[in-house]
PDB file of C-alpha atoms and ligand atoms in Angstrom:
ATOM      1  CA  MET A 460     -67.556-139.516  99.611  1.00  0.00           C
ATOM      2  CA  LYS A 461     -70.368-139.286  97.491  1.00  0.00           C
ATOM      3  CA  SER A 462     -71.719-135.173  96.585  1.00  0.00           C
ATOM      4  CA  LYS A 463     -75.725-135.038  97.018  1.00  0.00           C
ATOM      5  CA  ILE A 464     -75.234-135.098  92.956  1.00  0.00           C
ATOM      6  CA  ASP A 465     -73.966-139.033  92.793  1.00  0.00           C
ATOM      7  CA  GLU A 466     -76.929-139.403  95.147  1.00  0.00           C
ATOM      8  CA  ILE A 467     -79.533-138.341  93.363  1.00  0.00           C
ATOM      9  CA  ILE A 468     -78.482-140.120  90.355  1.00  0.00           C
ATOM     10  CA  GLU A 469     -77.633-143.008  92.078  1.00  0.00           C
ATOM     11  CA  LYS A 470     -81.063-143.403  92.562  1.00  0.00           C
ATOM     12  CA  GLN A 471     -82.495-143.084  89.718  1.00  0.00           C
ATOM     13  CA  ASN A 472     -83.869-146.917  88.092  1.00  0.00           C
ATOM     14  CA  ASN A 473     -82.970-146.407  84.468  1.00  0.00           C
ATOM     15  CA  THR A 474     -81.940-143.724  82.103  1.00  0.00           C
ATOM     16  CA  ASP A 475     -84.999-143.170  80.389  1.00  0.00           C
ATOM     17  CA  ARG A 476     -84.365-139.165  79.274  1.00  0.00           C
ATOM     18  CA  SER A 477     -88.108-138.849  80.428  1.00  0.00           C
ATOM     19  CA  ASP A 478     -86.640-138.572  83.449  1.00  0.00           C
ATOM     20  CA  LEU A 479     -84.105-136.055  82.780  1.00  0.00           C
ATOM     21  CA  LEU A 480     -85.934-132.728  83.547  1.00  0.00           C
ATOM     22  CA  ASP A 481     -86.888-134.641  86.934  1.00  0.00           C
ATOM     23  CA  VAL A 482     -83.159-135.032  87.789  1.00  0.00           C
ATOM     24  CA  LEU A 483     -81.890-131.989  86.620  1.00  0.00           C
ATOM     25  CA  GLN A 484     -85.032-130.509  88.913  1.00  0.00           C
ATOM     26  CA  GLU A 485     -83.958-132.340  92.304  1.00  0.00           C
ATOM     27  CA  ILE A 486     -80.252-131.375  91.798  1.00  0.00           C
ATOM     28  CA  GLN A 487     -81.419-127.997  91.483  1.00  0.00           C
ATOM     29  CA  VAL A 488     -83.542-128.071  94.358  1.00  0.00           C
ATOM     30  CA  ILE A 489     -80.372-129.499  96.688  1.00  0.00           C
ATOM     31  CA  GLU A 490     -77.791-127.443  95.194  1.00  0.00           C
ATOM     32  CA  GLY A 491     -79.973-124.159  94.600  1.00  0.00           C
ATOM     33  CA  TYR A 492     -78.746-124.242  90.636  1.00  0.00           C
ATOM     34  CA  LEU A 493     -76.946-126.217  88.008  1.00  0.00           C
ATOM     35  CA  SER A 494     -73.528-126.587  88.470  1.00  0.00           C
ATOM     36  CA  GLU A 495     -71.054-127.762  85.632  1.00  0.00           C
ATOM     37  CA  GLU A 496     -69.982-130.855  87.377  1.00  0.00           C
ATOM     38  CA  ALA A 497     -73.800-131.756  87.440  1.00  0.00           C
ATOM     39  CA  ILE A 498     -74.405-131.026  83.583  1.00  0.00           C
ATOM     40  CA  ILE A 499     -71.496-133.511  82.919  1.00  0.00           C
ATOM     41  CA  LYS A 500     -72.394-136.197  85.883  1.00  0.00           C
ATOM     42  CA  THR A 501     -76.168-135.982  84.568  1.00  0.00           C
ATOM     43  CA  SER A 502     -75.157-136.378  80.928  1.00  0.00           C
ATOM     44  CA  GLN A 503     -72.709-139.319  81.679  1.00  0.00           C
ATOM     45  CA  TYR A 504     -75.935-140.941  83.297  1.00  0.00           C
ATOM     46  CA  PHE A 505     -78.112-140.520  80.527  1.00  0.00           C
ATOM     47  CA  LYS A 506     -75.551-141.023  78.069  1.00  0.00           C
ATOM     48  CA  LEU A 507     -76.392-137.532  76.330  1.00  0.00           C
ATOM     49  CA  ALA A 508     -73.505-134.793  75.862  1.00  0.00           C
ATOM     50  CA  SER A 509     -73.403-132.095  77.954  1.00  0.00           C
ATOM     51  CA  ALA A 510     -74.239-129.430  75.236  1.00  0.00           C
ATOM     52  CA  LYS A 511     -77.293-131.316  74.888  1.00  0.00           C
ATOM     53  CA  ILE A 512     -78.760-131.225  78.876  1.00  0.00           C
ATOM     54  CA  TYR A 513     -77.635-127.808  78.744  1.00  0.00           C
ATOM     55  CA  GLY A 514     -79.430-127.066  76.073  1.00  0.00           C
ATOM     56  CA  ILE A 515     -82.696-128.452  77.266  1.00  0.00           C
ATOM     57  CA  ALA A 516     -81.983-127.378  80.689  1.00  0.00           C
ATOM     58  CA  SER A 517     -81.373-123.651  79.173  1.00  0.00           C
ATOM     59  CA  PHE A 518     -85.087-123.697  77.228  1.00  0.00           C
ATOM     60  CA  TYR A 519     -86.497-123.843  80.518  1.00  0.00           C
ATOM     61  CA  ASP A 520     -86.529-120.677  82.193  1.00  0.00           C
ATOM     62  CA  HIS A 521     -86.501-121.750  86.076  1.00  0.00           C
ATOM     63  CA  PHE A 522     -83.009-123.877  85.769  1.00  0.00           C
ATOM     64  CA  LYS A 523     -79.947-121.680  86.967  1.00  0.00           C
ATOM     65  CA  PHE A 524     -76.533-122.038  86.130  1.00  0.00           C
ATOM     66  CA  VAL A 525     -74.824-119.802  88.519  1.00  0.00           C
ATOM     67  CA  PRO A 526     -75.110-119.738  92.568  1.00  0.00           C
ATOM     68  CA  GLN A 527     -77.959-117.583  93.462  1.00  0.00           C
ATOM     69  CA  GLY A 528     -77.426-115.099  95.975  1.00  0.00           C
ATOM     70  CA  ARG A 529     -79.345-114.682  99.601  1.00  0.00           C
ATOM     71  CA  PHE A 530     -81.045-112.025  97.506  1.00  0.00           C
ATOM     72  CA  HIS A 531     -81.666-112.102  93.834  1.00  0.00           C
ATOM     73  CA  ILE A 532     -82.333-109.087  91.937  1.00  0.00           C
ATOM     74  CA  LYS A 533     -84.114-109.511  88.439  1.00  0.00           C
ATOM     75  CA  VAL A 534     -84.172-106.658  86.384  1.00  0.00           C
ATOM     76  CA  CYS A 535     -86.920-106.336  83.469  1.00  0.00           C
ATOM     77  CA  ASN A 536     -85.571-105.848  80.033  1.00  0.00           C
ATOM     78  CA  GLY A 537     -88.987-105.881  78.559  1.00  0.00           C
ATOM     79  CA  THR A 538     -89.877-103.039  75.994  1.00  0.00           C
ATOM     80  CA  ALA A 539     -91.794-100.509  78.313  1.00  0.00           C
ATOM     81  CA  CYS A 540     -89.186-100.789  80.864  1.00  0.00           C
ATOM     82  CA  HIS A 541     -86.395-100.633  78.071  1.00  0.00           C
ATOM     83  CA  LEU A 542     -87.883 -97.062  77.189  1.00  0.00           C
ATOM     84  CA  ALA A 543     -88.526 -96.352  81.184  1.00  0.00           C
ATOM     85  CA  ASN A 544     -84.452 -96.768  80.640  1.00  0.00           C
ATOM     86  CA  THR A 545     -83.415 -99.447  82.596  1.00  0.00           C
ATOM     87  CA  SER A 546     -80.146 -99.468  80.558  1.00  0.00           C
ATOM     88  CA  ASN A 547     -78.952 -97.183  83.293  1.00  0.00           C
ATOM     89  CA  LEU A 548     -80.803 -99.481  86.670  1.00  0.00           C
ATOM     90  CA  ARG A 549     -78.422-102.003  85.099  1.00  0.00           C
ATOM     91  CA  LYS A 550     -75.906-100.144  85.093  1.00  0.00           C
ATOM     92  CA  GLU A 551     -76.271 -98.813  88.934  1.00  0.00           C
ATOM     93  CA  PHE A 552     -76.500-102.339  90.019  1.00  0.00           C
ATOM     94  CA  GLU A 553     -73.589-103.576  87.912  1.00  0.00           C
ATOM     95  CA  LYS A 554     -71.465-100.434  89.433  1.00  0.00           C
ATOM     96  CA  ILE A 555     -72.476-100.785  92.678  1.00  0.00           C
ATOM     97  CA  LEU A 556     -72.342-105.232  93.182  1.00  0.00           C
ATOM     98  CA  LYS A 557     -69.260-105.264  90.792  1.00  0.00           C
ATOM     99  CA  ILE A 558     -71.106-108.285  88.756  1.00  0.00           C
ATOM    100  CA  GLN A 559     -73.216-108.633  85.666  1.00  0.00           C
ATOM    101  CA  HIS A 560     -76.245-110.624  84.410  1.00  0.00           C
ATOM    102  CA  GLY A 561     -75.942-114.013  85.761  1.00  0.00           C
ATOM    103  CA  GLN A 562     -73.414-113.485  88.462  1.00  0.00           C
ATOM    104  CA  CYS A 563     -73.463-113.646  92.001  1.00  0.00           C
ATOM    105  CA  THR A 564     -71.671-111.275  94.211  1.00  0.00           C
ATOM    106  CA  ARG A 565     -68.468-113.100  96.251  1.00  0.00           C
ATOM    107  CA  ASP A 566     -69.976-112.827  99.557  1.00  0.00           C
ATOM    108  CA  GLY A 567     -73.134-114.657  98.087  1.00  0.00           C
ATOM    109  CA  MET A 568     -75.346-111.686  99.095  1.00  0.00           C
ATOM    110  CA  PHE A 569     -76.536-110.428  95.899  1.00  0.00           C
ATOM    111  CA  SER A 570     -77.316-112.402  92.003  1.00  0.00           C
ATOM    112  CA  ILE A 571     -78.638-110.526  89.314  1.00  0.00           C
ATOM    113  CA  GLU A 572     -80.357-111.684  86.123  1.00  0.00           C
ATOM    114  CA  TYR A 573     -82.254-109.371  83.155  1.00  0.00           C
ATOM    115  CA  VAL A 574     -85.345-111.344  82.326  1.00  0.00           C
ATOM    116  CA  PRO A 575     -87.731-110.270  79.203  1.00  0.00           C
ATOM    117  CA  CYS A 576     -91.454-108.649  80.464  1.00  0.00           C
ATOM    118  CA  MET A 577     -92.144-109.430  83.772  1.00  0.00           C
ATOM    119  CA  GLY A 578     -95.776-108.772  82.946  1.00  0.00           C
ATOM    120  CA  ALA A 579     -95.887-105.046  85.245  1.00  0.00           C
ATOM    121  CA  CYS A 580     -95.700-102.888  82.294  1.00  0.00           C
ATOM    122  CA  GLY A 581     -97.890-100.051  83.851  1.00  0.00           C
ATOM    123  CA  ILE A 582     -95.144 -99.826  86.585  1.00  0.00           C
ATOM    124  CA  SER A 583     -92.027 -99.639  84.605  1.00  0.00           C
ATOM    125  CA  SER A 584     -89.017 -99.804  85.728  1.00  0.00           C
ATOM    126  CA  VAL A 585     -89.608-102.722  87.473  1.00  0.00           C
ATOM    127  CA  ILE A 586     -87.167-105.425  89.476  1.00  0.00           C
ATOM    128  CA  SER A 587     -88.189-107.744  91.622  1.00  0.00           C
ATOM    129  CA  ILE A 588     -86.131-108.954  94.694  1.00  0.00           C
ATOM    130  CA  ASN A 589     -86.723-112.318  95.400  1.00  0.00           C
ATOM    131  CA  GLU A 590     -89.537-112.509  93.915  1.00  0.00           C
ATOM    132  CA  GLU A 591     -91.427-109.224  95.318  1.00  0.00           C
ATOM    133  CA  TYR A 592     -92.051-106.672  92.695  1.00  0.00           C
ATOM    134  CA  TYR A 593     -90.874-103.225  93.137  1.00  0.00           C
ATOM    135  CA  SER A 594     -92.113-100.418  90.614  1.00  0.00           C
ATOM    136  CA  SER A 595     -90.852 -97.491  89.169  1.00  0.00           C
ATOM    137  CA  VAL A 596     -87.498 -97.659  90.030  1.00  0.00           C
ATOM    138  CA  LYS A 597     -85.044 -95.203  89.388  1.00  0.00           C
ATOM    139  CA  PRO A 598     -81.022 -95.664  89.610  1.00  0.00           C
ATOM    140  CA  SER A 599     -80.863 -92.891  92.170  1.00  0.00           C
ATOM    141  CA  ASP A 600     -82.809 -95.924  94.328  1.00  0.00           C
ATOM    142  CA  VAL A 601     -80.369 -98.168  93.889  1.00  0.00           C
ATOM    143  CA  LYS A 602     -77.621 -97.676  96.790  1.00  0.00           C
ATOM    144  CA  ASP A 603     -80.173 -97.354  99.295  1.00  0.00           C
ATOM    145  CA  MET A 604     -82.210-100.454  98.225  1.00  0.00           C
ATOM    146  CA  LEU A 605     -79.314-102.700  98.688  1.00  0.00           C
ATOM    147  CA  GLU A 606     -77.666-100.714 101.778  1.00  0.00           C
ATOM    148  CA  ASN A 607     -81.388-101.750 103.195  1.00  0.00           C
ATOM    149  CA  LEU A 608     -81.076-105.120 102.094  1.00  0.00           C
ATOM    150  CA  ARG A 609     -77.893-105.548 103.765  1.00  0.00           C
ATOM    151  CA  ASN A 610     -79.448-104.158 107.261  1.00  0.00           C
ATOM    152  CA  THR A 611     -82.245-106.475 106.873  1.00  0.00           C
ATOM    153  CA  ASP A 612     -79.752-109.606 106.599  1.00  0.00           C
ATOM    154  CA  ASP A 613     -78.036-108.298 109.416  1.00  0.00           C
ATOM    155  CA  ARG A 614     -80.790-108.468 111.064  1.00  0.00           C
ATOM    156  CA  ILE A 615     -82.218-112.026 109.784  1.00  0.00           C
ATOM    157  CA  ASP A 616     -78.519-113.353 111.475  1.00  0.00           C
TER     158      ASP A 616
HETATM  159  S1  FES B1138     -91.700-104.376  79.978  1.00  0.00           S
HETATM  160 FE1  FES B1138     -91.187-104.582  82.167  1.00  0.00          FE
HETATM  161  S2  FES B1138     -92.374-105.677  83.343  1.00  0.00           S
HETATM  162 FE2  FES B1138     -93.287-105.535  80.943  1.00  0.00          FE
END
């Protein structure tokens, strides 16, 4: 049985490398991220090394290489937030969720990513959850925040 990745690649008309980003984008929309399988199959189709495909894709922030959780958490790692002690914030997320940057919890509920300045330095420490911003977040807020998200998710189901 063909995978969705195969279907996306097979419908291409040519191996013109100018189509590479469009193909990667389409795969990410369908799969949610670019898996190793996606990178390898794309590299075979475009006759480029996998490392080259990965290098091109990783240049763009919007390409993801791990599955994202139902709640994707971004923690700002910019200078203002760093001065506001986001390292402790990151540690708290890692301690509770038992994941690190670029990882997703086993239940698929949470993923976490550390990102450069999110453009809201005046309200540091800044995080976002599914692109909704939260300001002045402290490590002591993390446990309740995650619990509320789990409860929200229960109500959705
Ligand atoms: S440094 Fe965090 S929003 Fe700018």
